[in-house]
Short mmCIF file of C-alpha atoms in Angstrom, two decimals:
data_model
loop_
_atom_site.label_atom_id
_atom_site.label_comp_id
_atom_site.label_asym_id
_atom_site.label_seq_id
_atom_site.Cartn_x
_atom_site.Cartn_y
_atom_site.Cartn_z
CA MET A 1078 -14.25 156.63 59.00
CA ASN A 1079 -14.26 156.52 63.03
CA ILE A 1080 -17.04 155.65 64.83
CA GLY A 1081 -18.60 159.12 65.57
CA LYS A 1082 -18.86 160.05 61.96
CA ALA A 1083 -20.47 156.73 60.82
CA ILE A 1084 -23.07 157.02 63.76
CA SER A 1085 -23.47 160.51 62.66
CA LYS A 1086 -24.31 159.68 59.24
CA MET A 1087 -27.01 156.84 60.19
CA LEU A 1088 -29.15 159.51 62.42
CA PRO A 1089 -31.41 162.54 61.18
CA GLU A 1090 -30.74 166.12 62.65
CA ASN A 1091 -32.43 165.97 65.96
CA LYS A 1092 -31.89 166.40 69.86
CA LEU A 1093 -31.07 162.75 70.08
CA LYS A 1094 -28.42 163.45 67.80
CA GLU A 1095 -27.22 166.39 69.35
CA SER A 1096 -26.96 164.60 72.75
CA LEU A 1097 -24.92 161.81 71.15
CA ARG A 1098 -22.39 164.14 69.26
CA SER A 1099 -21.99 165.97 72.72
CA LEU A 1100 -21.48 162.64 74.68
CA TYR A 1101 -19.01 161.37 71.72
CA TYR A 1102 -16.84 164.47 71.99
CA THR A 1103 -16.73 164.89 75.62
CA PHE A 1104 -15.45 161.01 75.74
CA GLU A 1105 -13.23 161.83 72.76
CA SER A 1106 -11.63 164.82 74.77
CA TYR A 1107 -10.31 162.17 77.47
CA GLY A 1108 -9.14 159.91 75.08
CA ILE A 1109 -12.34 157.09 75.76
CA TYR A 1110 -13.81 155.92 72.65
CA PRO A 1111 -17.23 153.80 73.01
CA SER A 1112 -17.23 150.86 71.05
CA LEU A 1113 -19.93 150.59 67.92
CA SER A 1114 -21.94 148.18 70.16
CA TRP A 1115 -22.22 150.49 72.85
CA TYR A 1116 -23.80 153.13 70.76
CA ILE A 1117 -26.23 150.64 69.28
CA GLU A 1118 -27.28 149.61 72.71
CA HIS A 1119 -27.79 152.90 74.58
CA PHE A 1120 -29.05 155.39 71.46
CA LEU A 1121 -30.40 153.07 68.85
CA ASN A 1122 -31.93 150.16 70.61
CA ASN A 1123 -32.57 152.37 73.93
CA ILE A 1124 -32.12 149.01 75.93
CA TYR A 1125 -32.99 150.46 79.22
CA THR A 1126 -35.62 152.79 78.16
CA ARG A 1127 -37.30 150.78 75.56
CA GLU A 1128 -40.41 149.93 77.75
CA TYR A 1129 -40.69 153.14 79.68
CA ASN A 1130 -40.43 156.55 77.98
CA LEU A 1131 -38.99 159.04 80.49
CA GLN A 1132 -41.40 162.08 80.97
CA LYS A 1133 -40.24 165.72 81.78
CA GLY A 1134 -40.69 166.06 85.39
CA ASP A 1135 -39.46 162.15 86.17
CA ILE A 1136 -37.48 161.44 88.88
CA ALA A 1137 -34.78 158.89 87.49
CA VAL A 1138 -32.10 156.74 89.05
CA ASP A 1139 -29.17 155.55 87.13
CA THR A 1140 -27.29 152.72 89.37
CA GLY A 1141 -24.18 151.65 88.02
CA ALA A 1142 -23.67 155.08 85.68
CA CYS A 1143 -20.06 154.13 84.82
CA PHE A 1144 -19.24 157.23 82.71
CA GLY A 1145 -22.46 158.68 83.03
CA MET A 1146 -23.84 158.04 79.70
CA ASP A 1147 -26.92 156.95 80.79
CA THR A 1148 -27.24 159.84 83.36
CA LEU A 1149 -26.72 162.75 80.31
CA PHE A 1150 -29.54 160.89 78.49
CA PHE A 1151 -31.86 160.66 81.40
CA SER A 1152 -31.17 163.90 82.03
CA ARG A 1153 -32.21 165.27 78.87
CA LYS A 1154 -35.50 163.45 79.08
CA VAL A 1155 -36.66 164.56 82.41
CA GLY A 1156 -35.78 168.05 82.06
CA ASP A 1157 -35.10 171.01 84.54
CA ILE A 1158 -38.04 170.12 86.46
CA GLY A 1159 -36.98 166.36 86.81
CA LYS A 1160 -34.04 164.99 88.50
CA VAL A 1161 -31.68 162.16 87.85
CA ILE A 1162 -29.84 160.30 90.83
CA SER A 1163 -26.70 158.89 89.35
CA ILE A 1164 -25.15 156.34 91.36
CA GLU A 1165 -21.56 154.89 91.02
CA PRO A 1166 -18.70 153.74 93.47
CA ASN A 1167 -15.55 153.44 91.23
CA GLU A 1168 -13.50 156.58 91.70
CA ASP A 1169 -12.11 156.70 88.31
CA ASN A 1170 -15.73 156.12 86.64
CA LEU A 1171 -17.07 159.07 89.12
CA LYS A 1172 -14.29 161.35 87.45
CA TYR A 1173 -16.02 160.90 84.19
CA VAL A 1174 -19.70 161.01 85.47
CA LYS A 1175 -18.60 164.41 87.22
CA ARG A 1176 -17.39 165.90 84.24
CA ASN A 1177 -19.93 165.07 82.26
CA VAL A 1178 -22.26 166.61 84.60
CA ARG A 1179 -19.98 169.80 84.64
CA LEU A 1180 -19.46 170.07 80.99
CA HIS A 1181 -22.95 169.36 80.01
CA LYS A 1182 -23.99 171.94 82.60
CA LEU A 1183 -26.51 169.30 84.06
CA LYS A 1184 -28.45 171.30 87.02
CA ASN A 1185 -30.83 168.12 87.32
CA VAL A 1186 -28.20 165.20 88.40
CA ILE A 1187 -27.20 164.55 91.72
CA VAL A 1188 -24.32 162.06 91.95
CA ILE A 1189 -23.69 159.59 94.97
CA PRO A 1190 -20.51 157.92 95.19
CA LYS A 1191 -21.54 154.62 96.50
CA GLY A 1192 -22.75 151.34 95.64
CA LEU A 1193 -25.94 149.72 96.26
CA TRP A 1194 -26.73 146.68 98.63
CA SER A 1195 -28.99 145.46 101.09
CA LYS A 1196 -27.54 147.47 104.00
CA ARG A 1197 -25.46 150.13 104.69
CA ASP A 1198 -21.52 148.86 104.97
CA LYS A 1199 -18.03 148.66 103.27
CA MET A 1200 -17.23 145.95 100.99
CA LYS A 1201 -14.75 144.69 98.71
CA PHE A 1202 -15.05 145.97 95.53
CA TYR A 1203 -13.58 144.08 92.35
CA CYS A 1204 -11.96 146.55 89.62
CA HIS A 1205 -11.95 144.94 86.15
CA TYR A 1206 -9.74 146.14 83.45
CA ALA A 1207 -12.67 147.41 81.47
CA PRO A 1208 -14.63 150.26 83.34
CA GLU A 1209 -17.79 148.75 82.78
CA GLY A 1210 -16.94 145.64 84.47
CA HIS A 1211 -16.24 146.67 88.09
CA SER A 1212 -18.53 144.74 90.57
CA LEU A 1213 -19.29 143.69 94.23
CA PHE A 1214 -19.07 140.11 93.32
CA ASP A 1215 -15.87 138.35 91.80
CA TRP A 1216 -18.24 136.77 89.64
CA ARG A 1217 -15.74 136.15 87.13
CA ASN A 1218 -13.50 134.22 89.33
CA ASN A 1219 -10.60 136.33 89.34
CA LYS A 1220 -10.38 136.50 85.56
CA GLU A 1221 -9.53 140.36 84.03
CA ILE A 1222 -9.51 141.74 87.70
CA LYS A 1223 -7.20 144.59 87.71
CA LYS A 1224 -6.99 145.25 91.81
CA VAL A 1225 -9.51 144.86 94.77
CA THR A 1226 -10.36 148.26 96.73
CA GLU A 1227 -13.15 148.93 99.50
CA ILE A 1228 -16.04 151.13 98.74
CA GLU A 1229 -19.04 152.46 100.65
CA VAL A 1230 -22.71 150.75 100.24
CA ASP A 1231 -25.95 151.64 101.00
CA THR A 1232 -29.83 150.79 100.25
CA LEU A 1233 -31.55 153.03 97.98
CA ASP A 1234 -34.02 153.60 100.44
CA ASN A 1235 -31.58 155.30 102.65
CA ILE A 1236 -30.03 157.37 99.77
CA LEU A 1237 -33.51 158.45 98.48
CA ARG A 1238 -34.73 159.19 102.12
CA GLU A 1239 -31.66 161.37 103.05
CA LEU A 1240 -32.33 163.17 99.68
CA GLY A 1241 -35.85 163.64 100.65
CA ILE A 1242 -37.21 161.99 97.70
CA ASP A 1243 -40.17 159.91 98.12
CA LYS A 1244 -41.33 159.42 94.58
CA VAL A 1245 -39.26 157.84 91.46
CA ALA A 1246 -40.52 156.94 87.93
CA PHE A 1247 -37.83 154.78 86.73
CA ILE A 1248 -34.64 152.62 87.97
CA LYS A 1249 -31.94 151.45 85.99
CA ARG A 1250 -29.52 149.01 87.37
CA ASP A 1251 -26.24 147.47 86.02
CA SER A 1252 -24.32 146.24 88.87
CA GLU A 1253 -22.34 143.33 87.51
CA GLY A 1254 -24.24 140.68 89.76
CA ALA A 1255 -25.11 142.79 92.60
CA GLU A 1256 -28.85 143.28 91.50
CA ILE A 1257 -30.12 140.71 93.99
CA GLU A 1258 -28.86 142.19 96.85
CA ALA A 1259 -29.70 146.01 95.95
CA LEU A 1260 -33.28 145.20 95.30
CA LYS A 1261 -33.56 143.71 98.61
CA GLY A 1262 -32.74 147.51 99.91
CA MET A 1263 -35.17 149.16 97.54
CA GLU A 1264 -38.11 147.51 99.39
CA GLU A 1265 -39.98 150.85 100.52
CA THR A 1266 -38.87 152.59 97.24
CA LEU A 1267 -40.84 149.77 95.18
CA ARG A 1268 -43.73 149.35 97.78
CA ASN A 1269 -44.52 152.94 97.69
CA ASN A 1270 -44.21 153.96 93.71
CA ASP A 1271 -45.69 153.21 90.66
CA VAL A 1272 -42.10 152.63 89.28
CA LYS A 1273 -40.58 151.04 85.98
CA LEU A 1274 -37.26 149.29 86.31
CA ALA A 1275 -34.60 147.84 83.50
CA ILE A 1276 -32.10 145.68 85.36
CA ALA A 1277 -29.17 143.73 83.60
CA SER A 1278 -29.68 140.47 85.00
CA TYR A 1279 -27.30 137.77 82.90
CA HIS A 1280 -24.49 137.74 85.16
CA LYS A 1281 -24.07 134.40 87.12
CA ILE A 1282 -24.14 134.20 90.94
CA ASN A 1283 -23.76 130.53 92.40
CA GLY A 1284 -23.82 129.13 88.98
CA GLN A 1285 -27.51 130.90 87.52
CA PRO A 1286 -28.00 134.50 85.78
CA THR A 1287 -29.35 136.62 88.39
CA TYR A 1288 -32.79 137.08 86.48
CA LYS A 1289 -33.75 133.78 87.56
CA THR A 1290 -34.12 134.96 90.92
CA ILE A 1291 -34.90 138.67 90.64
CA ILE A 1292 -38.01 138.03 88.24
CA PRO A 1293 -39.82 135.73 91.05
CA MET A 1294 -38.69 138.30 93.62
CA MET A 1295 -40.11 141.16 91.79
CA GLU A 1296 -43.50 139.05 90.54
CA LYS A 1297 -44.13 138.33 93.84
CA ILE A 1298 -44.53 141.59 95.51
CA GLY A 1299 -46.94 142.57 92.34
CA PHE A 1300 -44.65 143.53 89.45
CA LYS A 1301 -45.17 142.10 85.89
CA SER A 1302 -41.97 141.34 84.26
CA TYR A 1303 -40.25 140.93 80.82
CA PHE A 1304 -37.07 139.75 79.71
CA GLU A 1305 -35.29 140.28 76.43
CA ASN A 1306 -31.46 140.37 75.50
CA GLY A 1307 -30.19 140.03 79.39
CA ILE A 1308 -32.39 143.09 80.95
CA SER A 1309 -35.51 142.27 83.10
CA TYR A 1310 -38.10 144.94 82.73
CA PHE A 1311 -40.85 145.47 85.48
CA GLU A 1312 -43.64 147.51 85.85
CA LYS A 1313 -46.91 147.27 88.37
#
C-alpha cells in the first residue's frame, strides 16, 4: 500500500481529507512523493497552526513556501474573503507553488518570488539536494549543497506595504536559518498587528539553535512564547 492510500484509510471523509487527497495527486502527477513524516507533521499534527486556528477572512503569510503545501492548507482555511501571501525564492520550488495555485484554482493566493531578510538586497542562496533544505545560510557547512545561486531578498514590511496590506493574522516561517534576519525586517508588521507566528527555529547559526535568539527578541517586544519540537510559537 502506498503512502497516499495508507493516510487515506486513517482519516474520516471531510474537507481536510479532500484537500489532502487533492494535494497528494497533484504531487504524484509531477513525480513528487512526500514522506509519511511530512503528512504527519503537516496534516495530523498541524505543526504550524496548532496554536492558532486560521479563520475565514484572515490574511496569512507562508514564508519558505517550498512546494506550497502550507499555502494550499492556509488558502482553504481563510476562504475566499481571506488571503495568503506565499513567499518562496527557489525557482524550482516556485514552479510547484504556482502549479498548485493554478491547478487548485486558488484565487486568494499571492506568490512572491523572493527570500525574506532584514533589508532589500541580492544574496547568495545555497540550494540543497532536498527541496525543503534551500537556505540563505550554509548552515550545513557545504554538506549536501547542490549549487549556489543568487536571489532577491526583501523585508516582509516592504512586501506587505507594496501589496497594500496592513493587517496580518498569522505568519509561518521556515527559512533554514534565516529567521533571525527575517524578523528584523518585519518590525512594523509585528508592532501594528495582533499577529500569531509559528517559526521553525532549530537551525544552528554560530553554534546555537536560532530559537535561543528569536525567543528573547520576541519577548522583548511584548510577545509570549512557546517552544516545542523545533517550532517557536508567538502571540501578544
